[in-house]
PDB file of C-alpha atoms in Angstrom:
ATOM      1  CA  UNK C   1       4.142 173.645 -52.433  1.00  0.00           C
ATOM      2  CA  UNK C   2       6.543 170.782 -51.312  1.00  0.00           C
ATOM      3  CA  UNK C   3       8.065 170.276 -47.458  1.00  0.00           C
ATOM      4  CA  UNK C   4       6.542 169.301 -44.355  1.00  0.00           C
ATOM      5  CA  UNK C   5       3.475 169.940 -42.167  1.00  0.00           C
ATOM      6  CA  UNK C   6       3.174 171.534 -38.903  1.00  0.00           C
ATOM      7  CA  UNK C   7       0.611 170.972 -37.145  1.00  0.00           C
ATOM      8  CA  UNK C   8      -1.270 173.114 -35.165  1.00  0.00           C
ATOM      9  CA  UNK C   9      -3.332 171.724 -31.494  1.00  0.00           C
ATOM     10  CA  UNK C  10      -5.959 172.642 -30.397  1.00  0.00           C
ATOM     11  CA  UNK C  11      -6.739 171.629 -26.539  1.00  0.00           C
ATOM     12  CA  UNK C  12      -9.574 171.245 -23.923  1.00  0.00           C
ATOM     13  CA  UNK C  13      -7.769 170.127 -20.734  1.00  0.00           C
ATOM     14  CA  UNK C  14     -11.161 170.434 -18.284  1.00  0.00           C
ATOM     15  CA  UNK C  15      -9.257 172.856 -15.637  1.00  0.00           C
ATOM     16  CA  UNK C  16     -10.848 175.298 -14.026  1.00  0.00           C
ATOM     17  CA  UNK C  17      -8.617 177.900 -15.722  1.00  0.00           C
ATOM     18  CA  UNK C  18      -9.893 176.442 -19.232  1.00  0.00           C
ATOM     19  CA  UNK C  19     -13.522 176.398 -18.385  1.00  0.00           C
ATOM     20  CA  UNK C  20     -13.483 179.652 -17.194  1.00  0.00           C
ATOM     21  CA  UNK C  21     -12.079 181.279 -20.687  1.00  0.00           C
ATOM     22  CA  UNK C  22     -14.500 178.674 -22.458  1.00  0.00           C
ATOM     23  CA  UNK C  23     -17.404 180.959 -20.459  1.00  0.00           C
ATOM     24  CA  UNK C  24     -16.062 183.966 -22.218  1.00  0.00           C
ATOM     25  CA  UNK C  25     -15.152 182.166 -26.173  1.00  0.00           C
ATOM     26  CA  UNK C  26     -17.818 179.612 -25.902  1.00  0.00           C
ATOM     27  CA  UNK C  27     -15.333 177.636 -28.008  1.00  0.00           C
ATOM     28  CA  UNK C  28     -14.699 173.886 -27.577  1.00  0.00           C
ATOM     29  CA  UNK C  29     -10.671 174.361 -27.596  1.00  0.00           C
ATOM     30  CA  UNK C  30      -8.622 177.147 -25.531  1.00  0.00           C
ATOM     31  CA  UNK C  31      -5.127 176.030 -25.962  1.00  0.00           C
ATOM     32  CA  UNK C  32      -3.174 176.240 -28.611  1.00  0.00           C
ATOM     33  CA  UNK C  33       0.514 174.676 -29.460  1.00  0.00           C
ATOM     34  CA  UNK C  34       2.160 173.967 -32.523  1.00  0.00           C
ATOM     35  CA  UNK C  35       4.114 170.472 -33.250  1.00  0.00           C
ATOM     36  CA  UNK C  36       6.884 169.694 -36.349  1.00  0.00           C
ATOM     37  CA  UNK C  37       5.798 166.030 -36.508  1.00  0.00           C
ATOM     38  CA  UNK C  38       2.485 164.517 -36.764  1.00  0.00           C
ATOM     39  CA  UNK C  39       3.271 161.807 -33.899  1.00  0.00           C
ATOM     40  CA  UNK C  40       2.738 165.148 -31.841  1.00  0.00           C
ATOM     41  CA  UNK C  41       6.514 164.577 -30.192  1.00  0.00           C
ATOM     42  CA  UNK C  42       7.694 168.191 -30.627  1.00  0.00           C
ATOM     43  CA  UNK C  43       5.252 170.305 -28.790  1.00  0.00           C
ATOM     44  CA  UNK C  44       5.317 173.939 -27.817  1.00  0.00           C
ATOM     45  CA  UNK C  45       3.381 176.591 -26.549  1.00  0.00           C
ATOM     46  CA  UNK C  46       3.101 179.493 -23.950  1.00  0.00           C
ATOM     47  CA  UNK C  47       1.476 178.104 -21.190  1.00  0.00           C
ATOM     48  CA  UNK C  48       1.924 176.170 -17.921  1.00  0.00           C
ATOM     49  CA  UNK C  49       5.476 175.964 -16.102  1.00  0.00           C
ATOM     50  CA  UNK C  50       3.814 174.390 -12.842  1.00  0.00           C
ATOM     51  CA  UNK C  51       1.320 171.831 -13.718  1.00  0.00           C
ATOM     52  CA  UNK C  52      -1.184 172.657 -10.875  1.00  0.00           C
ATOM     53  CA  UNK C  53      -0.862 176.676 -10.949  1.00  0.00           C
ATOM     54  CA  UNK C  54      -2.132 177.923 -14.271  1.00  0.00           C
ATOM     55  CA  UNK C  55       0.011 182.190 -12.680  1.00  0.00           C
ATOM     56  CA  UNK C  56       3.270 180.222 -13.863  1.00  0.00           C
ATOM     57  CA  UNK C  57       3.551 179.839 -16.955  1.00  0.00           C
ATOM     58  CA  UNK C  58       6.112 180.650 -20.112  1.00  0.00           C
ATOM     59  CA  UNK C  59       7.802 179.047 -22.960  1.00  0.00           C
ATOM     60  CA  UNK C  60       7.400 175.171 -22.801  1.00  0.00           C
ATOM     61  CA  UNK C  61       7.709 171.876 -24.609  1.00  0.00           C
ATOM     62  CA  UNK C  62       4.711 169.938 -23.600  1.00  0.00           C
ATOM     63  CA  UNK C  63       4.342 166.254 -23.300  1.00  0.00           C
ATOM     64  CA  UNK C  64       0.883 165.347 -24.418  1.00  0.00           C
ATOM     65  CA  UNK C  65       1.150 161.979 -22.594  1.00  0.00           C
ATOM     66  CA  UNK C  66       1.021 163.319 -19.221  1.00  0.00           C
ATOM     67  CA  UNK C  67      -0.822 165.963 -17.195  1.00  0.00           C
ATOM     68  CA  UNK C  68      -3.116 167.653 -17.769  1.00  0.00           C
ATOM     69  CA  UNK C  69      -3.206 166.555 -21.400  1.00  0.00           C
ATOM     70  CA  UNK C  70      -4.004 162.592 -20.902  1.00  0.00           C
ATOM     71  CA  UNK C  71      -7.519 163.713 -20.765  1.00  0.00           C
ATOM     72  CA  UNK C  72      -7.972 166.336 -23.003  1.00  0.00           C
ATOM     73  CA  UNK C  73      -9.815 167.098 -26.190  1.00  0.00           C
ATOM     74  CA  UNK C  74      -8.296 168.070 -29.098  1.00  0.00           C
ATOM     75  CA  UNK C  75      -8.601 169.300 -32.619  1.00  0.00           C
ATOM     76  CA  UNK C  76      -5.685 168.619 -34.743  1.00  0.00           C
ATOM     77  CA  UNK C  77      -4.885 170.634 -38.168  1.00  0.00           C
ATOM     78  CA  UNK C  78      -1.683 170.861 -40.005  1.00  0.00           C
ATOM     79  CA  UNK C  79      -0.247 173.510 -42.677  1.00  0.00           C
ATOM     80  CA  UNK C  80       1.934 172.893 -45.208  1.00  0.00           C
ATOM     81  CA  UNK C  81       5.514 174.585 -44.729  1.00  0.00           C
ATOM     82  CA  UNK C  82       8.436 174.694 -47.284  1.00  0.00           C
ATOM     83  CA  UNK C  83      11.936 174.251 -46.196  1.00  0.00           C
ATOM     84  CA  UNK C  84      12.880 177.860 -45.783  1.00  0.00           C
ATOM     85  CA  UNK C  85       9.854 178.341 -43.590  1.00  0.00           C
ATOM     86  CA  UNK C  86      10.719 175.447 -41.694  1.00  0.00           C
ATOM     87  CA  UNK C  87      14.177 176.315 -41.116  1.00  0.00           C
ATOM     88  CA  UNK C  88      12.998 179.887 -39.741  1.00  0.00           C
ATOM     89  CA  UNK C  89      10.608 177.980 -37.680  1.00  0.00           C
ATOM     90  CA  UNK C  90      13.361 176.198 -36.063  1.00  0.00           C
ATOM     91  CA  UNK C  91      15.211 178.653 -35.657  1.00  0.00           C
ATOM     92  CA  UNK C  92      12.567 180.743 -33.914  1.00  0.00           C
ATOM     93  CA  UNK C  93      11.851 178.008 -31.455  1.00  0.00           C
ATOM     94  CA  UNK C  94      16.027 177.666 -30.679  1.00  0.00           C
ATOM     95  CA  UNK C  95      16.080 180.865 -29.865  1.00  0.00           C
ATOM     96  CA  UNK C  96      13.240 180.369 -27.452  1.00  0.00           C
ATOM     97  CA  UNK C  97      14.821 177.522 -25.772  1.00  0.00           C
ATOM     98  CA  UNK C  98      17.828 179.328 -25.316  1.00  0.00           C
ATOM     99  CA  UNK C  99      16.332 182.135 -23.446  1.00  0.00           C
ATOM    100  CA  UNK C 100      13.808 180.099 -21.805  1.00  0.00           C
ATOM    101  CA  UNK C 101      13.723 181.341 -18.479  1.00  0.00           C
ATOM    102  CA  UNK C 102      13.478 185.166 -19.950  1.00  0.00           C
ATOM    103  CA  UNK C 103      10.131 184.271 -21.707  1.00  0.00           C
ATOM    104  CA  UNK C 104       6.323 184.754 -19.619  1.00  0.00           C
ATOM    105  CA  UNK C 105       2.587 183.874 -20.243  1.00  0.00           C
ATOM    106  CA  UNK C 106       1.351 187.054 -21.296  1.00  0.00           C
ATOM    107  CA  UNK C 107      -1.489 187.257 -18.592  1.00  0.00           C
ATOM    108  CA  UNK C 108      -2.459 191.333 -19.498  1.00  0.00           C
ATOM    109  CA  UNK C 109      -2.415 190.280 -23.076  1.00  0.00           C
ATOM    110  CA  UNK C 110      -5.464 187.751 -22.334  1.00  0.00           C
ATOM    111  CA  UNK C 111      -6.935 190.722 -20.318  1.00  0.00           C
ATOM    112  CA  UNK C 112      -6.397 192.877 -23.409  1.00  0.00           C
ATOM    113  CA  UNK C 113      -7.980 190.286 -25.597  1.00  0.00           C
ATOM    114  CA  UNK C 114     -11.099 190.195 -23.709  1.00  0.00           C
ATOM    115  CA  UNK C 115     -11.499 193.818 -24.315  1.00  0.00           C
ATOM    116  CA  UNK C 116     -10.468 194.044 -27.997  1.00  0.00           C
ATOM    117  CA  UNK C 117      -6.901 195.993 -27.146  1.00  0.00           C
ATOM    118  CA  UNK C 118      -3.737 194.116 -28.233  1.00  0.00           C
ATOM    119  CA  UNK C 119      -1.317 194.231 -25.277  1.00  0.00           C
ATOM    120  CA  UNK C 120       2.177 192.942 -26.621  1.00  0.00           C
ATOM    121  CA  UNK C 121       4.691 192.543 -23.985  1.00  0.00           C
ATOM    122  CA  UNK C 122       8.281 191.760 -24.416  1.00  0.00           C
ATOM    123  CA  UNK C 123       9.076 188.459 -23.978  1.00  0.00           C
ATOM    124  CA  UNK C 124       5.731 187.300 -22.998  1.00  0.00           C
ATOM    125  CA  UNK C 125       2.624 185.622 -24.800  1.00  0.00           C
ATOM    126  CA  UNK C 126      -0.351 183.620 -24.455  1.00  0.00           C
ATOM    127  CA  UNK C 127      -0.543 180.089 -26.388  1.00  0.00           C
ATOM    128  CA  UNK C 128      -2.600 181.333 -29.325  1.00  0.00           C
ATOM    129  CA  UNK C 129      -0.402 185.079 -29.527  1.00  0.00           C
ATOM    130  CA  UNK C 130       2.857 182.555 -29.917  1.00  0.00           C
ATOM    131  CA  UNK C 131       1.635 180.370 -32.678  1.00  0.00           C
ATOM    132  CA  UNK C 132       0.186 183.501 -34.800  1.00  0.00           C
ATOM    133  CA  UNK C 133       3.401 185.190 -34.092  1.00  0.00           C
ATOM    134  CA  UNK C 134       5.500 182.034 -35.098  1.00  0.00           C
ATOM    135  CA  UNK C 135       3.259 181.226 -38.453  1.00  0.00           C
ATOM    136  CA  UNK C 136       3.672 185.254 -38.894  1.00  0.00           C
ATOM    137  CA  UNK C 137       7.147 185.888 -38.486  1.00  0.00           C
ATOM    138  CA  UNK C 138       8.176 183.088 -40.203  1.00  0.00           C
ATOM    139  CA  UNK C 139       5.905 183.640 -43.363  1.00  0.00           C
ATOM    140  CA  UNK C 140       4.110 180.731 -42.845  1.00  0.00           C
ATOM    141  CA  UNK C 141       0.920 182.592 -43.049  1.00  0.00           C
ATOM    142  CA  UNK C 142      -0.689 186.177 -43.748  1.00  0.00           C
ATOM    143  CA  UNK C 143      -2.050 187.519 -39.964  1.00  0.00           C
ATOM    144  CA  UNK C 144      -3.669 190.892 -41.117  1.00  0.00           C
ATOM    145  CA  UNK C 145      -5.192 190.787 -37.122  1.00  0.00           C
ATOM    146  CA  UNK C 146      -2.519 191.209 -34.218  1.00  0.00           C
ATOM    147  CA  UNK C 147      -1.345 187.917 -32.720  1.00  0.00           C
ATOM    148  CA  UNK C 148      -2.419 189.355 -29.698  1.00  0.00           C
ATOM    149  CA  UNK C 149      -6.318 188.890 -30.638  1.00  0.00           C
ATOM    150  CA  UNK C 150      -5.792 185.542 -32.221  1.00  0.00           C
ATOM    151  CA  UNK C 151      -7.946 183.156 -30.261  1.00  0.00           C
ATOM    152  CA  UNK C 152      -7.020 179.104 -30.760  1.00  0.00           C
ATOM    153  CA  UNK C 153      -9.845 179.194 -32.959  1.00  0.00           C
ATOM    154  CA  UNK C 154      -8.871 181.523 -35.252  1.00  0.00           C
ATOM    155  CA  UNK C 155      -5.967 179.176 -36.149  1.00  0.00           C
ATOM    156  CA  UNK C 156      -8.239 176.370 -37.324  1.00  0.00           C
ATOM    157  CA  UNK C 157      -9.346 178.890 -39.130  1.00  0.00           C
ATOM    158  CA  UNK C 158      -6.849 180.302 -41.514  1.00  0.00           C
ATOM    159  CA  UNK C 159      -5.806 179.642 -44.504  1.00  0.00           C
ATOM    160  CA  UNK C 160      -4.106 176.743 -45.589  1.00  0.00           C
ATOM    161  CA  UNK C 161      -5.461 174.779 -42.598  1.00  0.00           C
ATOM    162  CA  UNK C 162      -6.202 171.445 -43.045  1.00  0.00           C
ATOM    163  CA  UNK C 163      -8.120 169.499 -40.787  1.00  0.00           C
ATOM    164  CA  UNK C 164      -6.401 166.351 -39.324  1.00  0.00           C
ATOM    165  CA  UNK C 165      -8.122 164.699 -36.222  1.00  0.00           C
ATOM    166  CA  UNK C 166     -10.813 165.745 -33.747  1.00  0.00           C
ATOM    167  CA  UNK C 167     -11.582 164.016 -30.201  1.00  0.00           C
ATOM    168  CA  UNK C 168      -9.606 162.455 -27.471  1.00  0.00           C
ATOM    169  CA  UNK C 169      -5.653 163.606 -27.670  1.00  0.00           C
ATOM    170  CA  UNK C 170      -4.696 159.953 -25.869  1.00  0.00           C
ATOM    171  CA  UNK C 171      -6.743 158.287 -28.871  1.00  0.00           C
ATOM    172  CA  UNK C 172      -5.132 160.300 -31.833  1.00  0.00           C
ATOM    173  CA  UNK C 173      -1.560 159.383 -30.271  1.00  0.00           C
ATOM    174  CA  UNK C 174      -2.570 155.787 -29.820  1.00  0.00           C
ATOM    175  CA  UNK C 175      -3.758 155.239 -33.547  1.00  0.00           C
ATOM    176  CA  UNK C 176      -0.949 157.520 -35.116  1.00  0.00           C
ATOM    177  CA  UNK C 177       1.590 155.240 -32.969  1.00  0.00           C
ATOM    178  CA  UNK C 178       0.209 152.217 -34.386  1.00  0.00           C
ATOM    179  CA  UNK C 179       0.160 153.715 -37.676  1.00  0.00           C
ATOM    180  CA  UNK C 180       3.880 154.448 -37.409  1.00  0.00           C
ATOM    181  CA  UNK C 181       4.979 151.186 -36.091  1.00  0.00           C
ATOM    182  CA  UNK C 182       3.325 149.391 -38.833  1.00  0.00           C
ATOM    183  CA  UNK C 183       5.379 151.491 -41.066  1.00  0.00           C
ATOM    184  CA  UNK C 184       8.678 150.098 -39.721  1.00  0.00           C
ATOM    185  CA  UNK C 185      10.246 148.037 -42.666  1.00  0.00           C
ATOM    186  CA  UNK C 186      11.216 144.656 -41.866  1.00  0.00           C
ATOM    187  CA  UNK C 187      14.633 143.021 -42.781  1.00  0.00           C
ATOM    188  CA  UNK C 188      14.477 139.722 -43.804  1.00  0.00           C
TER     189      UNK C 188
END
């Protein structure tokens, strides 16, 4: 297949609100965003609005050099998209910027998840519901499962998921910046 990767993040920010859902998964990574550039520019998830009260949260574009990401662990994978996928990808993520301030973290859906009942809200999801929905809806891949029981690590592993990077997020964005400004031609 020829296009572009997306990349899919996995993140361990340390917060209380993280280490208590890592008591429940006992997985390494309980955030999940998705990114249209391996530099990790483009970010978005469902998640924090206010960076010190995890109750406010919605659509956002996070900045993975500040906050409560400068410290986090990560686990980076990308999927191959073609063009038409990308485009509806886009498009999907407009449309969510648009209506911003109508979009919510979907707090019952991560009490549904802990019991094993899907609870899909309008206009409201948790990180890992919005990336399965977005890969879904925009035939990137085949969910059989609802979004609403996807679990970050259930995107690492799908298929079609390649594995990229795994450790500190500040390291991979220091060594994939270097990377990229070695690639800058030179006129002579």
């Amino acid at each position: 297949m020829t296009g572009r990767n997306v990349y899919i993040l996995l993140t361990d920010t340390g917060t209380l609100f993280t280490r208590l859902i890592k008591l429940y998964t006992k997985k390494p990574y309980n955030h999940a965003s998705i990114s249209f550039d391996s530099m990790l520019t483009e970010v978005y998830s469902f998640g924090r609005k206010v960076e010190w009260n995890p109750f406010i949260g919605g659509f956002v574009k996070e900045d993975i050099r500040k906050g409560l990401f400068k410290q986090a662990d990560c686990a980076i994978y990308s999927l191959k998209v073609n063009e038409e996928q990308l485009q509806k990808m886009n498009d999907y993520i407009e449309e969510l910027k648009t209506q911003r301030e109508e979009y919510r973290y979907n707090l019952f859906g991560l009490l549904g998840f802990l019991f094993n009942k899907p609870i899909q809200r309008s206009k409201a999801f948790f990180c890992s519901q919005f990336v399965a929905t977005l890969l879904k809806e925009c035939n990137v891949l085949d969910i059989e499962k609802s979004p609403a029981l996807i679990a970050p690590n259930d995107l690492q592993k799908m298929p079609k998921c390649q594995f990229v990077y795994e450790g500190k997020l500040r390291k991979y964005h220091n060594e994939t910046e270097q990377v990229s400004v070695c690639l800058i031609p030179v006129k002579m």
